[in-house]
PDB file of N, CA and C in Angstrom:
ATOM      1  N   UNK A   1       8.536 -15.686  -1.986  1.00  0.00           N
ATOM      2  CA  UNK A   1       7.240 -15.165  -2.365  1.00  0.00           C
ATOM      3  C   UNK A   1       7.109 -13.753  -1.795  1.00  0.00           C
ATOM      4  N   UNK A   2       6.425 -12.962  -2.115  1.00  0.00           N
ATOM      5  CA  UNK A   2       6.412 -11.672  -2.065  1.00  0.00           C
ATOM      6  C   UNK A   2       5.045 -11.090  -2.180  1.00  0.00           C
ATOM      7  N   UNK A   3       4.031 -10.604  -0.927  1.00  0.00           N
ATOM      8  CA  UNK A   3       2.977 -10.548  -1.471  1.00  0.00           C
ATOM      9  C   UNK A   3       2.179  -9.186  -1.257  1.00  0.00           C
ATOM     10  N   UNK A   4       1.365  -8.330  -1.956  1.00  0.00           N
ATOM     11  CA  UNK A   4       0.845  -7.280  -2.286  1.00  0.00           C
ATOM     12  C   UNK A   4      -0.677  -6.650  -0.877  1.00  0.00           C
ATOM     13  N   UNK A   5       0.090  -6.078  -0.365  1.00  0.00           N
ATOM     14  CA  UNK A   5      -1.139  -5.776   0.919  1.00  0.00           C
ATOM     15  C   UNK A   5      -1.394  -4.381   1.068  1.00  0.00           C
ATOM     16  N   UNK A   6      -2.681  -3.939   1.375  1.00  0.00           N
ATOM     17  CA  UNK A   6      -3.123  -3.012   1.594  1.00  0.00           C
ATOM     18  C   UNK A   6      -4.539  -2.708   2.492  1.00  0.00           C
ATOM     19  N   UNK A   7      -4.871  -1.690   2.794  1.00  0.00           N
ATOM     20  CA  UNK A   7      -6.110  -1.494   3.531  1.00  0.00           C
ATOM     21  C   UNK A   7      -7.439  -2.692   3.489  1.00  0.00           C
ATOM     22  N   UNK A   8      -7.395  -3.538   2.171  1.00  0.00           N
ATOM     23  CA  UNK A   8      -7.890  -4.522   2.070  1.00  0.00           C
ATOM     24  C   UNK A   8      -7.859  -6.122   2.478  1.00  0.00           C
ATOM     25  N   UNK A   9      -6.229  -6.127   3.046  1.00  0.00           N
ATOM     26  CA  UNK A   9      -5.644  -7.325   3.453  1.00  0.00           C
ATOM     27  C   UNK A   9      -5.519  -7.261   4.915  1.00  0.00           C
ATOM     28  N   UNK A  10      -6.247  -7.480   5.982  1.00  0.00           N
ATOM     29  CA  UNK A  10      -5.794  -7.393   7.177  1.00  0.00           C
ATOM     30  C   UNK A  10      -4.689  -8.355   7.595  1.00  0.00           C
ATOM     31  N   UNK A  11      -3.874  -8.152   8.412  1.00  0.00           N
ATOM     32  CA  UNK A  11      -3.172  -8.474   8.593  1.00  0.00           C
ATOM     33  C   UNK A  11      -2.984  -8.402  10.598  1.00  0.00           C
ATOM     34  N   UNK A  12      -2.982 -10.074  10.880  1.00  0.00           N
ATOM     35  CA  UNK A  12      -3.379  -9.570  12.634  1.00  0.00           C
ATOM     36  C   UNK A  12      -2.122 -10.538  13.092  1.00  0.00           C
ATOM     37  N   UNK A  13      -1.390 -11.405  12.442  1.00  0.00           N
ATOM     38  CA  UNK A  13      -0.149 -11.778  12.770  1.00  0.00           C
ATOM     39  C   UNK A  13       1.427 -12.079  12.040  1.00  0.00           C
ATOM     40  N   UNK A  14       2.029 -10.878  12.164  1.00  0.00           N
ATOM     41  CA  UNK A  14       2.954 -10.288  11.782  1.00  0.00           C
ATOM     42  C   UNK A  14       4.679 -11.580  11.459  1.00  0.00           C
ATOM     43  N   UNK A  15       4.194 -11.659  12.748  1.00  0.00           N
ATOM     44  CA  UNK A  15       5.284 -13.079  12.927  1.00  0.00           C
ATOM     45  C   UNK A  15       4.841 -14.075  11.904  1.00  0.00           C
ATOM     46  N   UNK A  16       3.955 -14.814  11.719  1.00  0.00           N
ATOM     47  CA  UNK A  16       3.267 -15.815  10.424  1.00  0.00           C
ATOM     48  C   UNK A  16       3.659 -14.806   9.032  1.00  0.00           C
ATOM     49  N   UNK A  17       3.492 -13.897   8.525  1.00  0.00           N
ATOM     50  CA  UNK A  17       3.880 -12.716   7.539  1.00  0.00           C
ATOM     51  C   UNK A  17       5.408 -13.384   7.822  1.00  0.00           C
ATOM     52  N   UNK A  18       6.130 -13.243   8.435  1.00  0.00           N
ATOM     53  CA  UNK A  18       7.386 -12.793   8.652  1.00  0.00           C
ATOM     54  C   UNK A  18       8.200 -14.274   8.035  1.00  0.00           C
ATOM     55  N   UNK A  19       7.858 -15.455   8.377  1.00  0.00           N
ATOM     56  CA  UNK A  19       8.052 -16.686   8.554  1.00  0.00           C
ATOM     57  C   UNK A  19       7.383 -17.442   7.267  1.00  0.00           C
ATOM     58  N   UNK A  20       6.308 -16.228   6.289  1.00  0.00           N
ATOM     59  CA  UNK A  20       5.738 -17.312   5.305  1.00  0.00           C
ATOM     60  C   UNK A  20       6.115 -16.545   3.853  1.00  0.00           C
ATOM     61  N   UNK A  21       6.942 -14.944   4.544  1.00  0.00           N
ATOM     62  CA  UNK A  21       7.114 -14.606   2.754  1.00  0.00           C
ATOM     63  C   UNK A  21       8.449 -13.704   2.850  1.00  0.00           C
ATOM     64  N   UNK A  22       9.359 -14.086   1.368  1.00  0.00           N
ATOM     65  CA  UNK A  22      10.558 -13.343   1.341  1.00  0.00           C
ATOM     66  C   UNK A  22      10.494 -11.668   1.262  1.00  0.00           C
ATOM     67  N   UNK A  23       9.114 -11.292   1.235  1.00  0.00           N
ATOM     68  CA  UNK A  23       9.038  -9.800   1.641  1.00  0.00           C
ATOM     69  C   UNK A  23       7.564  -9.047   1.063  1.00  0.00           C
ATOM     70  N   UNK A  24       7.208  -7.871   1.208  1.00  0.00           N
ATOM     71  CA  UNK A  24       5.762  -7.762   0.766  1.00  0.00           C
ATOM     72  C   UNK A  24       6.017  -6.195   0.573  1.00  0.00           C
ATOM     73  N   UNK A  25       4.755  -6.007  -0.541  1.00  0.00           N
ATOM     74  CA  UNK A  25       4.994  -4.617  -1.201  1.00  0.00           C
ATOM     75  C   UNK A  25       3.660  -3.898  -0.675  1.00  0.00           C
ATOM     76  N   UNK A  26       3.509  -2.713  -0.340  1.00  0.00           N
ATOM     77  CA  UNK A  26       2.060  -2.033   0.771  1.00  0.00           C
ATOM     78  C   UNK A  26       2.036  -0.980  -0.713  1.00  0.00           C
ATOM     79  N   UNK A  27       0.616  -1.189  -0.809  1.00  0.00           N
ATOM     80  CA  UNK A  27       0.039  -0.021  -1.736  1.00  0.00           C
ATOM     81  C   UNK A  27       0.181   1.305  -0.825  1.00  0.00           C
ATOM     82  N   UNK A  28       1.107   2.430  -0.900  1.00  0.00           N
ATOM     83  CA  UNK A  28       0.526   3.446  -0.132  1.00  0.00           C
ATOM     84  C   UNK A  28      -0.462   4.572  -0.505  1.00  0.00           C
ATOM     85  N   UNK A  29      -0.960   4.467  -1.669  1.00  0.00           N
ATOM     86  CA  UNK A  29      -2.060   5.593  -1.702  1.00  0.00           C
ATOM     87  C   UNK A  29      -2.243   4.892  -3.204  1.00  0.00           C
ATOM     88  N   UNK A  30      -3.282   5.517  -3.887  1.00  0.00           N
ATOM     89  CA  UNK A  30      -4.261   5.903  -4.770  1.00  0.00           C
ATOM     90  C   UNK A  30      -5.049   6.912  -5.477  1.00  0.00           C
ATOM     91  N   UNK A  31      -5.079   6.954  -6.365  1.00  0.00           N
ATOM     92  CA  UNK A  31      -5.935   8.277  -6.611  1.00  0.00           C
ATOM     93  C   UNK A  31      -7.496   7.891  -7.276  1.00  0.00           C
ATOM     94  N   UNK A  32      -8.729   8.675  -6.372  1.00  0.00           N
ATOM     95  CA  UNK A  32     -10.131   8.302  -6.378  1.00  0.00           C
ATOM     96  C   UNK A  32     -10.339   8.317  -7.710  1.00  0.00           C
ATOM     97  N   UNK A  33     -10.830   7.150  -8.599  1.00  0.00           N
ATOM     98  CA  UNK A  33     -11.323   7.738  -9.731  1.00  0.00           C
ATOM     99  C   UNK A  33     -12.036   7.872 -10.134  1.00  0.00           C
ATOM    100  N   UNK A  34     -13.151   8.871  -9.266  1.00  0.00           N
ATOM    101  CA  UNK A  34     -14.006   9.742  -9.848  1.00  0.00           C
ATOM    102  C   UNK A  34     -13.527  11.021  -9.339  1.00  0.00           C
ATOM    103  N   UNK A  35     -12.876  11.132  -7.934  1.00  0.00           N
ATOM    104  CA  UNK A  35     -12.389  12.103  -8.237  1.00  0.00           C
ATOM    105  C   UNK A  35     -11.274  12.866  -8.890  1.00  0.00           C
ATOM    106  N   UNK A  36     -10.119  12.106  -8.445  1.00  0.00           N
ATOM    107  CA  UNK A  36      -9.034  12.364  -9.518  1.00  0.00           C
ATOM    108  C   UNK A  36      -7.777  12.687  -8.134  1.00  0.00           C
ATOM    109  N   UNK A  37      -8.407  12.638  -6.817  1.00  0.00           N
ATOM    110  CA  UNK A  37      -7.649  13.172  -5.770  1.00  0.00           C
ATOM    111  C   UNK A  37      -6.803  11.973  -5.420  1.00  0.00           C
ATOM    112  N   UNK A  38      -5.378  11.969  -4.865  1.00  0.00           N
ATOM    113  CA  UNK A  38      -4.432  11.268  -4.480  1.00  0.00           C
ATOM    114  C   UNK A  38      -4.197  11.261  -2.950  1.00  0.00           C
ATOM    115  N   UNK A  39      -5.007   9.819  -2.637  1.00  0.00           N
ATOM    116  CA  UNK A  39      -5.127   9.465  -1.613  1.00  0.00           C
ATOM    117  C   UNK A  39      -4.422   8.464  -0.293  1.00  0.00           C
ATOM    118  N   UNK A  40      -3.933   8.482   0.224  1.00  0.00           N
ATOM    119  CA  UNK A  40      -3.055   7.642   1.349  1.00  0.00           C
ATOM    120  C   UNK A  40      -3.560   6.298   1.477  1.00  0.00           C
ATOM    121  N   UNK A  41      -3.322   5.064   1.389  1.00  0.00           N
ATOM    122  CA  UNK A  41      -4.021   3.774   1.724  1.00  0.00           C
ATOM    123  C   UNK A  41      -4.404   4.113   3.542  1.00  0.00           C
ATOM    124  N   UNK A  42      -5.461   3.453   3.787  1.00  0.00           N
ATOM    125  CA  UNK A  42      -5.542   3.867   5.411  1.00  0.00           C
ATOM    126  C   UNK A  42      -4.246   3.160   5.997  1.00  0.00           C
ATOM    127  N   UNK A  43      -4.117   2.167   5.759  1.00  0.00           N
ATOM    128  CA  UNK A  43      -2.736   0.794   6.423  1.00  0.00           C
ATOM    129  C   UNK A  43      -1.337   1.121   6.062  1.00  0.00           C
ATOM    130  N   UNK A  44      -0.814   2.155   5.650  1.00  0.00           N
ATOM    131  CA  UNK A  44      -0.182   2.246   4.759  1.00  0.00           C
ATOM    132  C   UNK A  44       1.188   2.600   6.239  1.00  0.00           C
ATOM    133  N   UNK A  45       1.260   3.529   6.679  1.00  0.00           N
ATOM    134  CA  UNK A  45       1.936   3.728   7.528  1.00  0.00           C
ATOM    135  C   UNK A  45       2.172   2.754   8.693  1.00  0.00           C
ATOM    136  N   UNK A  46       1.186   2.114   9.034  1.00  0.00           N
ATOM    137  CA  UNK A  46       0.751   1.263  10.248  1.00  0.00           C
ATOM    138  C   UNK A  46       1.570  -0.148   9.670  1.00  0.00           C
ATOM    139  N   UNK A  47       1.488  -0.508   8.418  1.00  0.00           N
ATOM    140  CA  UNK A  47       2.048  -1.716   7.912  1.00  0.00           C
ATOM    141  C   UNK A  47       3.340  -1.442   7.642  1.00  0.00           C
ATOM    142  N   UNK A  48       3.694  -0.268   7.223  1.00  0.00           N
ATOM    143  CA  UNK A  48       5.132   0.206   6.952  1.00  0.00           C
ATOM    144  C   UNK A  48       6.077  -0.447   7.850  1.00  0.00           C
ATOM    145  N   UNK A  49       5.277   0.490   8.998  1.00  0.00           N
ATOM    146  CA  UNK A  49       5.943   0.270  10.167  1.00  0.00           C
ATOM    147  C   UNK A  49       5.888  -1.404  10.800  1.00  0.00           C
ATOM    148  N   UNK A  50       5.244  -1.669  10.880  1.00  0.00           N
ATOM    149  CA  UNK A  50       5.326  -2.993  11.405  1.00  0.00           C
ATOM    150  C   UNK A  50       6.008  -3.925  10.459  1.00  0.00           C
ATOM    151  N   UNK A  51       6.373  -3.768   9.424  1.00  0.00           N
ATOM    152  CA  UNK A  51       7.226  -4.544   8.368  1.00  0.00           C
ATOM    153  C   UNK A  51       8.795  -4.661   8.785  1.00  0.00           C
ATOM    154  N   UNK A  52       8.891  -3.328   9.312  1.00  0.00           N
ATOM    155  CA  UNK A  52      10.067  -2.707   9.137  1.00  0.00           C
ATOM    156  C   UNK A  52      10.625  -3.342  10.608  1.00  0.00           C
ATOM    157  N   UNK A  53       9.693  -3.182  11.723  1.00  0.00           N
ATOM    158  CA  UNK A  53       9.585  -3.641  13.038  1.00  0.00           C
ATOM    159  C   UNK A  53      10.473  -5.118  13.143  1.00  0.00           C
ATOM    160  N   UNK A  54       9.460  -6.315  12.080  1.00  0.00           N
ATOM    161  CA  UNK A  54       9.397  -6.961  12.168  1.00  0.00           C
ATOM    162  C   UNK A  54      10.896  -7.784  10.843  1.00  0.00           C
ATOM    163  N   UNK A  55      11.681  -7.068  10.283  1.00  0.00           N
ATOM    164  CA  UNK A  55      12.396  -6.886   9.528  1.00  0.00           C
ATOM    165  C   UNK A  55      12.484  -7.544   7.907  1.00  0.00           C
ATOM    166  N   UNK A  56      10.933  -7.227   7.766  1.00  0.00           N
ATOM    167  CA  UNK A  56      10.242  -8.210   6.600  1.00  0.00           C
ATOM    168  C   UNK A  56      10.436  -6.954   5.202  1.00  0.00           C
ATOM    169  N   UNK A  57      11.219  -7.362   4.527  1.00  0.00           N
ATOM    170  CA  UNK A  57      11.710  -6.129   3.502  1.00  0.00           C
ATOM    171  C   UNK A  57      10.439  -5.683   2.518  1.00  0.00           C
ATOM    172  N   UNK A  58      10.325  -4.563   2.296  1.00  0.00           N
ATOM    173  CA  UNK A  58       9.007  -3.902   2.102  1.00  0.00           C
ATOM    174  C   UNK A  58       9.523  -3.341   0.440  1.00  0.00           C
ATOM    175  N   UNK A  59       8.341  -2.679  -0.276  1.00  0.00           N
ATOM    176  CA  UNK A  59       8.118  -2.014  -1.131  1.00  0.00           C
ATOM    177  C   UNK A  59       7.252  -1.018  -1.176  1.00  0.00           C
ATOM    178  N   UNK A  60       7.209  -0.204  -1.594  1.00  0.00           N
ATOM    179  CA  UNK A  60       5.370   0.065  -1.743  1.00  0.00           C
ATOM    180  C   UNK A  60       5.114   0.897  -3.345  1.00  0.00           C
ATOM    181  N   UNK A  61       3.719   1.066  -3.720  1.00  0.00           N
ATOM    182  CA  UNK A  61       3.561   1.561  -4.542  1.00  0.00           C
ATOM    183  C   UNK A  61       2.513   2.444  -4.853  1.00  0.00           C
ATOM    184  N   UNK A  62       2.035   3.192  -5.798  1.00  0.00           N
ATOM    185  CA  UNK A  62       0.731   4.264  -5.766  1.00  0.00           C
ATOM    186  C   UNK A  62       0.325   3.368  -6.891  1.00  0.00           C
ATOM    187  N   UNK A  63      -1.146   3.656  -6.885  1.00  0.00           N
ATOM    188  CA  UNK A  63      -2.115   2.713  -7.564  1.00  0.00           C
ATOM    189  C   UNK A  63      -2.353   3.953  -8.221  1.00  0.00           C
ATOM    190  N   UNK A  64      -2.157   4.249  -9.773  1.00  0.00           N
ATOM    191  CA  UNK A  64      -2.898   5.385 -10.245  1.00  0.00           C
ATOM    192  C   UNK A  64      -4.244   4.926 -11.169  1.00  0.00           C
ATOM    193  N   UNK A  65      -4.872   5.754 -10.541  1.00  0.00           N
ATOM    194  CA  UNK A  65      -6.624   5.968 -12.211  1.00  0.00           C
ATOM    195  C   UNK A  65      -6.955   7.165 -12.953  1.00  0.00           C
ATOM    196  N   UNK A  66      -5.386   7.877 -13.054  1.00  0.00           N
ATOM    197  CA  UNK A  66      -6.127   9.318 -14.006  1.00  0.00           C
ATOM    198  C   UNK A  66      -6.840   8.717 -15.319  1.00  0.00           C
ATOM    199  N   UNK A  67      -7.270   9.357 -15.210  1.00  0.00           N
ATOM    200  CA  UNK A  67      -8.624   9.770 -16.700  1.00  0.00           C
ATOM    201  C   UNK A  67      -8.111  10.757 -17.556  1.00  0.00           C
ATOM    202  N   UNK A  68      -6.879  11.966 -16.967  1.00  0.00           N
ATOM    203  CA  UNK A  68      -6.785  12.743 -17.772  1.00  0.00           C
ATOM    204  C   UNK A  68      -5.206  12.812 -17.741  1.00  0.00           C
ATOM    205  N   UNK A  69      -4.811  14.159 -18.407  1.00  0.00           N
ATOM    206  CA  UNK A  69      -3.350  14.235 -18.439  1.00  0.00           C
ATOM    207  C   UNK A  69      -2.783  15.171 -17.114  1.00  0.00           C
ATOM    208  N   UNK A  70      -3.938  15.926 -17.050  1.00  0.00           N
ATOM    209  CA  UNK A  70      -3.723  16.781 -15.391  1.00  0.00           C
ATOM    210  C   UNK A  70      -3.709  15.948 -14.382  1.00  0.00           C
ATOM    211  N   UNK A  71      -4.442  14.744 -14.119  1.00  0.00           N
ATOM    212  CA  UNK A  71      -4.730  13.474 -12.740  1.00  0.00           C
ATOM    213  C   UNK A  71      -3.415  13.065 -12.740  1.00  0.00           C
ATOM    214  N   UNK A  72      -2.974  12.576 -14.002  1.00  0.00           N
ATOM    215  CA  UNK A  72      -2.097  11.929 -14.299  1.00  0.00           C
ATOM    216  C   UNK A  72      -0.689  12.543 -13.790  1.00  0.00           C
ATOM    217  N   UNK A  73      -0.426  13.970 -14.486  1.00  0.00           N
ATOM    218  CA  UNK A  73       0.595  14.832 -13.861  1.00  0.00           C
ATOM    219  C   UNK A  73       0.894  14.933 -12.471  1.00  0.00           C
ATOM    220  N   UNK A  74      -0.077  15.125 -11.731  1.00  0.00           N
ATOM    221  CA  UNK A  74      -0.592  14.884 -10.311  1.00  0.00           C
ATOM    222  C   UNK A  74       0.111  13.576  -9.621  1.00  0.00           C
ATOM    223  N   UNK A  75      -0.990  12.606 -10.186  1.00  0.00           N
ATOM    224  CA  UNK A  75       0.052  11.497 -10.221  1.00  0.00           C
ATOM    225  C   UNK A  75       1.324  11.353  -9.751  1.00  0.00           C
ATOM    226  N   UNK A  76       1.876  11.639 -10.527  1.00  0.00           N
ATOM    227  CA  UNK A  76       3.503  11.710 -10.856  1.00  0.00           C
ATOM    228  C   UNK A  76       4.105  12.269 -10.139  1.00  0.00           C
ATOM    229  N   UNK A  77       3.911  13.678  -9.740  1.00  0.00           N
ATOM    230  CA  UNK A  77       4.339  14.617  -8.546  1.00  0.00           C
ATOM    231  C   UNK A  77       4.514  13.823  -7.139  1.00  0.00           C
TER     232      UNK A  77
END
């Protein structure tokens, strides 16, 4: 099992994580969509790291919401 965490999922024991899933993917950023700006998940580094610590094989991904083809380009960069 493999499960999807971010600034929304706290996470306070690492070892139970470690012992209950074959690995987990950390949203690292987003882009606001109203504003259009591309933003860092707050947990994003902090979980990285403790994944990695803890030798629980990671992923991560950007959550995009352009509205336009410029957000979007952005995006991508």
């Amino acid at each position: 099992m493999i499960i999807d965490i971010s600034y929304y999922n706290p996470i306070n024991d690492w070892e139970k994580v470690k012992n209950a899933v074959d690995g987990i993917i950390i949203r690292m950023g987003y882009s606001g969509y109203a504003s259009g700006k591309c933003v860092l998940d707050k947990k994003w580094r902090q979980y990285s790291a403790a994944a990695l610590e803890k030798g629980i094989p990671r992923g991560a991904y950007f959550f995009p919401q352009s509205v336009n083809i410029t957000e979007a380009e952005r995006e991508a960069d």
